[in-house]
Amino acid sequence: QVQVVESGGGLVQAGGSLRLSCTASGSIFSIAAMGWYRQAPGKRRELVATITSGGITDYADSVKGRFTISRDNAKNTMYLQMNSLKPEDTAVYYCNAEVATYIISTYWGQGTQVTVSS
């Protein structure tokens, strides 16, 4: 069984910073791509950033230059450093991981709330 757990959300003023973490645990052989997604009230879930096992990253245009995704493969952990936060970044942030056990499956975390006040 694999679990994916996010942490680090909270309330911050516009212009502030937060760092999210996502850790996968369980009977894991390896983790391929990982990603952060977010869903604001009344909106569809959208991709924020992704990172491959080799460290190749990709970002949504709306967060480029402000957010940085990284990972520690030894700890099965991914991070999202969020700087210069804006009220429109307010959402529930979800972690996604492609995990290889005896098969490759995609796992989601339960989400962590990020609220940016103006």
PDB file of C-alpha atoms in Angstrom:
ATOM      1  CA  GLN A   1       0.000   0.000   0.000  1.00  0.00           C
ATOM      2  CA  VAL A   2       1.264   3.474  -0.904  1.00  0.00           C
ATOM      3  CA  GLN A   3       0.389   6.714   0.825  1.00  0.00           C
ATOM      4  CA  VAL A   4       1.038  10.222  -0.441  1.00  0.00           C
ATOM      5  CA  VAL A   5       0.806  13.006   2.104  1.00  0.00           C
ATOM      6  CA  GLU A   6       1.113  16.755   1.603  1.00  0.00           C
ATOM      7  CA  SER A   7       2.011  19.309   4.264  1.00  0.00           C
ATOM      8  CA  GLY A   8       2.981  22.946   4.577  1.00  0.00           C
ATOM      9  CA  GLY A   9      -0.160  24.780   3.566  1.00  0.00           C
ATOM     10  CA  GLY A  10      -1.515  27.722   5.492  1.00  0.00           C
ATOM     11  CA  LEU A  11      -2.550  31.358   5.465  1.00  0.00           C
ATOM     12  CA  VAL A  12      -0.128  33.973   4.159  1.00  0.00           C
ATOM     13  CA  GLN A  13      -0.332  37.574   3.049  1.00  0.00           C
ATOM     14  CA  ALA A  14       0.128  38.539  -0.566  1.00  0.00           C
ATOM     15  CA  GLY A  15       3.815  38.731  -1.409  1.00  0.00           C
ATOM     16  CA  GLY A  16       4.687  36.107   1.161  1.00  0.00           C
ATOM     17  CA  SER A  17       6.110  32.619   0.795  1.00  0.00           C
ATOM     18  CA  LEU A  18       5.169  29.059   1.662  1.00  0.00           C
ATOM     19  CA  ARG A  19       6.882  25.715   1.156  1.00  0.00           C
ATOM     20  CA  LEU A  20       4.821  22.612   0.489  1.00  0.00           C
ATOM     21  CA  SER A  21       6.101  19.085   0.962  1.00  0.00           C
ATOM     22  CA  CYS A  22       4.820  15.786  -0.385  1.00  0.00           C
ATOM     23  CA  THR A  23       6.076  12.424   0.846  1.00  0.00           C
ATOM     24  CA  ALA A  24       5.259   9.009  -0.544  1.00  0.00           C
ATOM     25  CA  SER A  25       5.577   5.985   1.715  1.00  0.00           C
ATOM     26  CA  GLY A  26       4.911   2.265   1.555  1.00  0.00           C
ATOM     27  CA  SER A  27       6.168  -0.563  -0.621  1.00  0.00           C
ATOM     28  CA  ILE A  28       7.786   1.661  -3.224  1.00  0.00           C
ATOM     29  CA  PHE A  29      10.307   0.437  -5.776  1.00  0.00           C
ATOM     30  CA  SER A  30      10.744   3.810  -7.455  1.00  0.00           C
ATOM     31  CA  ILE A  31       8.887   7.034  -8.265  1.00  0.00           C
ATOM     32  CA  ALA A  32       8.832   8.428 -11.785  1.00  0.00           C
ATOM     33  CA  ALA A  33       7.183  11.797 -12.381  1.00  0.00           C
ATOM     34  CA  MET A  34       5.720  13.819  -9.524  1.00  0.00           C
ATOM     35  CA  GLY A  35       3.606  16.906  -9.722  1.00  0.00           C
ATOM     36  CA  TRP A  36       1.676  19.595  -7.927  1.00  0.00           C
ATOM     37  CA  TYR A  37      -1.873  20.474  -8.910  1.00  0.00           C
ATOM     38  CA  ARG A  38      -4.321  22.929  -7.418  1.00  0.00           C
ATOM     39  CA  GLN A  39      -8.047  23.475  -7.342  1.00  0.00           C
ATOM     40  CA  ALA A  40      -9.678  26.752  -6.418  1.00  0.00           C
ATOM     41  CA  PRO A  41     -13.350  26.912  -5.369  1.00  0.00           C
ATOM     42  CA  GLY A  42     -15.614  26.554  -8.368  1.00  0.00           C
ATOM     43  CA  LYS A  43     -12.733  25.825 -10.721  1.00  0.00           C
ATOM     44  CA  ARG A  44     -11.217  22.741 -12.303  1.00  0.00           C
ATOM     45  CA  ARG A  45      -8.072  21.161 -10.954  1.00  0.00           C
ATOM     46  CA  GLU A  46      -5.064  22.555 -12.814  1.00  0.00           C
ATOM     47  CA  LEU A  47      -1.435  21.602 -13.178  1.00  0.00           C
ATOM     48  CA  VAL A  48       1.024  23.776 -11.260  1.00  0.00           C
ATOM     49  CA  ALA A  49       4.375  22.061 -11.812  1.00  0.00           C
ATOM     50  CA  THR A  50       5.904  18.683 -12.548  1.00  0.00           C
ATOM     51  CA  ILE A  51       9.313  17.094 -12.033  1.00  0.00           C
ATOM     52  CA  THR A  52      10.757  13.873 -13.431  1.00  0.00           C
ATOM     53  CA  SER A  53      12.964  11.459 -11.520  1.00  0.00           C
ATOM     54  CA  GLY A  54      15.904  13.040 -13.308  1.00  0.00           C
ATOM     55  CA  GLY A  55      14.966  16.534 -12.200  1.00  0.00           C
ATOM     56  CA  ILE A  56      13.444  17.926 -15.385  1.00  0.00           C
ATOM     57  CA  THR A  57      10.822  20.486 -14.433  1.00  0.00           C
ATOM     58  CA  ASP A  58       7.861  22.150 -16.056  1.00  0.00           C
ATOM     59  CA  TYR A  59       5.616  24.937 -14.785  1.00  0.00           C
ATOM     60  CA  ALA A  60       2.279  26.508 -15.524  1.00  0.00           C
ATOM     61  CA  ASP A  61       2.738  29.961 -17.019  1.00  0.00           C
ATOM     62  CA  SER A  62       0.923  31.504 -14.064  1.00  0.00           C
ATOM     63  CA  VAL A  63       3.606  30.398 -11.590  1.00  0.00           C
ATOM     64  CA  LYS A  64       6.787  30.618 -13.650  1.00  0.00           C
ATOM     65  CA  GLY A  65       9.439  32.685 -11.905  1.00  0.00           C
ATOM     66  CA  ARG A  66       7.607  32.502  -8.560  1.00  0.00           C
ATOM     67  CA  PHE A  67       7.349  28.775  -7.751  1.00  0.00           C
ATOM     68  CA  THR A  68      10.132  26.208  -7.667  1.00  0.00           C
ATOM     69  CA  ILE A  69       9.563  22.462  -7.665  1.00  0.00           C
ATOM     70  CA  SER A  70      12.227  20.085  -6.386  1.00  0.00           C
ATOM     71  CA  ARG A  71      12.547  16.560  -5.039  1.00  0.00           C
ATOM     72  CA  ASP A  72      14.710  14.368  -2.854  1.00  0.00           C
ATOM     73  CA  ASN A  73      14.602  10.904  -4.388  1.00  0.00           C
ATOM     74  CA  ALA A  74      16.273   9.307  -1.363  1.00  0.00           C
ATOM     75  CA  LYS A  75      13.399  10.535   0.818  1.00  0.00           C
ATOM     76  CA  ASN A  76      10.607  10.005  -1.761  1.00  0.00           C
ATOM     77  CA  THR A  77       9.747  13.630  -1.130  1.00  0.00           C
ATOM     78  CA  MET A  78       8.851  16.525  -3.392  1.00  0.00           C
ATOM     79  CA  TYR A  79       8.724  20.211  -2.530  1.00  0.00           C
ATOM     80  CA  LEU A  80       7.089  23.336  -3.897  1.00  0.00           C
ATOM     81  CA  GLN A  81       8.657  26.620  -2.858  1.00  0.00           C
ATOM     82  CA  MET A  82       6.100  29.349  -3.485  1.00  0.00           C
ATOM     83  CA  ASN A  83       7.288  32.959  -3.440  1.00  0.00           C
ATOM     84  CA  SER A  84       5.572  36.252  -4.257  1.00  0.00           C
ATOM     85  CA  LEU A  85       2.220  34.654  -3.558  1.00  0.00           C
ATOM     86  CA  LYS A  86      -0.911  36.263  -4.960  1.00  0.00           C
ATOM     87  CA  PRO A  87      -4.549  35.971  -3.843  1.00  0.00           C
ATOM     88  CA  GLU A  88      -5.257  34.047  -7.049  1.00  0.00           C
ATOM     89  CA  ASP A  89      -2.894  31.321  -5.822  1.00  0.00           C
ATOM     90  CA  THR A  90      -5.468  30.459  -3.158  1.00  0.00           C
ATOM     91  CA  ALA A  91      -6.493  26.833  -3.655  1.00  0.00           C
ATOM     92  CA  VAL A  92      -6.205  23.315  -2.342  1.00  0.00           C
ATOM     93  CA  TYR A  93      -2.856  21.975  -3.527  1.00  0.00           C
ATOM     94  CA  TYR A  94      -2.579  18.301  -4.375  1.00  0.00           C
ATOM     95  CA  CYS A  95       0.448  16.096  -4.836  1.00  0.00           C
ATOM     96  CA  ASN A  96       0.550  13.478  -7.578  1.00  0.00           C
ATOM     97  CA  ALA A  97       3.108  10.694  -7.906  1.00  0.00           C
ATOM     98  CA  GLU A  98       3.693   7.895 -10.415  1.00  0.00           C
ATOM     99  CA  VAL A  99       4.817   5.085  -8.153  1.00  0.00           C
ATOM    100  CA  ALA A 100       6.283   1.746  -9.161  1.00  0.00           C
ATOM    101  CA  THR A 101       5.490  -1.115  -6.833  1.00  0.00           C
ATOM    102  CA  TYR A 102       4.880  -4.355  -8.749  1.00  0.00           C
ATOM    103  CA  ILE A 103       2.996  -2.158 -11.214  1.00  0.00           C
ATOM    104  CA  ILE A 104       3.082   1.572 -11.959  1.00  0.00           C
ATOM    105  CA  SER A 105       0.158   3.490 -10.522  1.00  0.00           C
ATOM    106  CA  THR A 106      -0.702   7.120  -9.969  1.00  0.00           C
ATOM    107  CA  TYR A 107      -1.380   8.225  -6.419  1.00  0.00           C
ATOM    108  CA  TRP A 108      -2.882  11.455  -5.096  1.00  0.00           C
ATOM    109  CA  GLY A 109      -2.535  13.100  -1.732  1.00  0.00           C
ATOM    110  CA  GLN A 110      -5.465  14.436   0.257  1.00  0.00           C
ATOM    111  CA  GLY A 111      -4.586  18.071  -0.449  1.00  0.00           C
ATOM    112  CA  THR A 112      -3.375  21.001   1.615  1.00  0.00           C
ATOM    113  CA  GLN A 113      -5.082  24.391   1.732  1.00  0.00           C
ATOM    114  CA  VAL A 114      -3.153  27.493   0.706  1.00  0.00           C
ATOM    115  CA  THR A 115      -4.865  30.815   1.354  1.00  0.00           C
ATOM    116  CA  VAL A 116      -3.326  34.113   0.276  1.00  0.00           C
ATOM    117  CA  SER A 117      -4.899  37.242   1.713  1.00  0.00           C
ATOM    118  CA  SER A 118      -4.784  40.581  -0.047  1.00  0.00           C
TER     119      SER A 118
END
